[in-house]
């Protein structure tokens, strides 16, 4: 292989495929980036067997085709620090890689490209199309409530539901449910899959924040493929049946409050200071006729907060893990939220003041 | 005690005394901030027995004098998150502290102010006066080469030398020497003391970056006091004789080079990438007639760098720990530096192109 390409462009693409490079593995080849120069152009691939990313062709002058796997960390470190504009990369038959740029010359040992695992084949028949920025927000707004342990593997991922013109993402960790809904730009048949949390957090780092950029999603039995234009990401899916979460959301409620989201976040953060060393210490909500009182108590002392709210329905006292409330509220972009309560031991639901683009369910704690 | 003061002002002073609050100690009172309201006004004190900070009087309306020790972390967390403008602090005879601000009310347990250790008395007769920003820079430019272990306690601090109109700071870790010199604004008799590294790194966080702010330094047998105007900091001194470092700097040299500092830093950083996993792997300098070549070699591969330099004297090959060179060069603000070499196994010295405001000595490694 011999080619010349722009250093900054190369670095940008290394940062993309790096999201699929393994950090610690017993298979050293998975810590590598595959460089391929062939008739399709120059492209990079990262693949940790759960998740794979392959870039679109990178502008380069190719003098000799070939492929080589290079340890991602050293390759990234070197390219990042080079002081020239263009990089010349040359390999020899012993897999030594020569990198020439500006006043620097590096020679490092690579591995044969043949040993690098190929990305799974995903048939690209039916595409669900979304705005990259929308998908990005929906993941950010739900990913915090995926389950952290492996007791129920399906809960370590998020449910993607494609249904008619709508698309929804749901995460459930046993104590709460986060649900977000959005429009599809194009859609075909109804589909449900469970995508690993790790895939989604890496995908989120490379999804564009520009509103006009689109992502096409392709699904097979075992895999999901995201085509971002600059790169494709392929991930395995989680096998199994997701929890039937819909039945947890009830239309009934006894008390509805309308409250400023930031005021509520700040009050909860302050109240939870006195229970800092024990995140399981509940904060207590006392919903009166015109205000919401929040109190917390521990060995450390007591906190009392009062915030104004529009309240409709019965007075109620209920306790929560403040972190669950704070995380849900932080994921909401609107200024005000609606909250439905039924009883001291029934879950509450956080809803938008208008529309149905999200719903968050939180289980109470015993007082 | 009962008083009202501005929240932001209080927070600003908490952040200052926090630098002298102990994080982990078997004496819980050392994790506290002492609040004192007396005829001198309202002030805060932190004291971990090595280092103490007492603020100047904080603007406050005092309704009832008194003193109380409050756990610094919770006090800081609460004050930082309050949403009102003014804070009312009230204590009762059982040392409960009530904090009232905006829509929040906290009650936390404090400890009797009588249990809080007093700061050591330091006679404020003779003041050495410096610009805060100058002292700040001098500490930053030398502190990286204090010894990290306690084998030689005097080397875990820095030597402060007040001598006539000059003031210098020196640190020595057995492999290198960092020396900075500056003018005193006022001075009296010649003095040498060893100030603990921890004191200097905390002092640096509260020294002003404004050029017009001054700091007065007072010294006794056991202690050093820095008066910053907004606060005083008192530290114990390190007992013992500092290393006679002057004799290590020789006026003789065989080769002098003049080089761009940033180019040299960047070349060294790149070259050391191939020895990333072993910081002790040397980089080799080959000083030719018109250029400086830097090479590094390890199992990982090889690096070769070439930078232009003005060279006067003999050609020489010498090896160094690249980190020592990089840290010294990073602490230099000027664009170009002068470096003196004598022989492959003799130390080299980094000097300013003009003047004598600094000198850095670095021991070579065997190749």
mmCIF file of C-alpha atoms in Angstrom, chain A residues 283-296 304-307 311 315-319 341 367:
data_model
loop_
_atom_site.group_PDB
_atom_site.id
_atom_site.type_symbol
_atom_site.label_atom_id
_atom_site.label_comp_id
_atom_site.label_asym_id
_atom_site.label_seq_id
_atom_site.Cartn_x
_atom_site.Cartn_y
_atom_site.Cartn_z
ATOM 1 C CA UNK A 283 -36.904 12.922 48.957
ATOM 2 C CA UNK A 284 -40.521 13.504 49.890
ATOM 3 C CA UNK A 285 -42.976 15.422 47.705
ATOM 4 C CA UNK A 286 -45.895 17.025 49.525
ATOM 5 C CA UNK A 287 -48.358 18.312 46.971
ATOM 6 C CA UNK A 288 -50.524 20.944 48.663
ATOM 7 C CA UNK A 289 -53.261 23.039 47.124
ATOM 8 C CA UNK A 290 -50.948 25.672 45.619
ATOM 9 C CA UNK A 291 -47.382 24.521 46.052
ATOM 10 C CA UNK A 292 -45.084 21.544 45.968
ATOM 11 C CA UNK A 293 -42.977 21.048 49.104
ATOM 12 C CA UNK A 294 -39.879 18.883 48.895
ATOM 13 C CA UNK A 295 -38.174 17.656 52.044
ATOM 14 C CA UNK A 296 -35.236 15.404 52.773
ATOM 15 C CA UNK A 304 -36.876 22.019 52.928
ATOM 16 C CA UNK A 305 -37.822 23.399 49.502
ATOM 17 C CA UNK A 306 -41.006 25.022 48.312
ATOM 18 C CA UNK A 307 -41.857 25.671 44.671
ATOM 19 C CA UNK A 311 -52.145 21.866 40.950
ATOM 20 C CA UNK A 315 -53.294 16.574 47.927
ATOM 21 C CA UNK A 316 -50.763 13.750 48.054
ATOM 22 C CA UNK A 317 -47.491 12.798 49.788
ATOM 23 C CA UNK A 318 -45.074 10.545 47.897
ATOM 24 C CA UNK A 319 -41.335 9.777 48.003
ATOM 25 C CA UNK A 341 -49.773 11.141 40.468
ATOM 26 C CA UNK A 367 -41.407 6.533 53.109
#
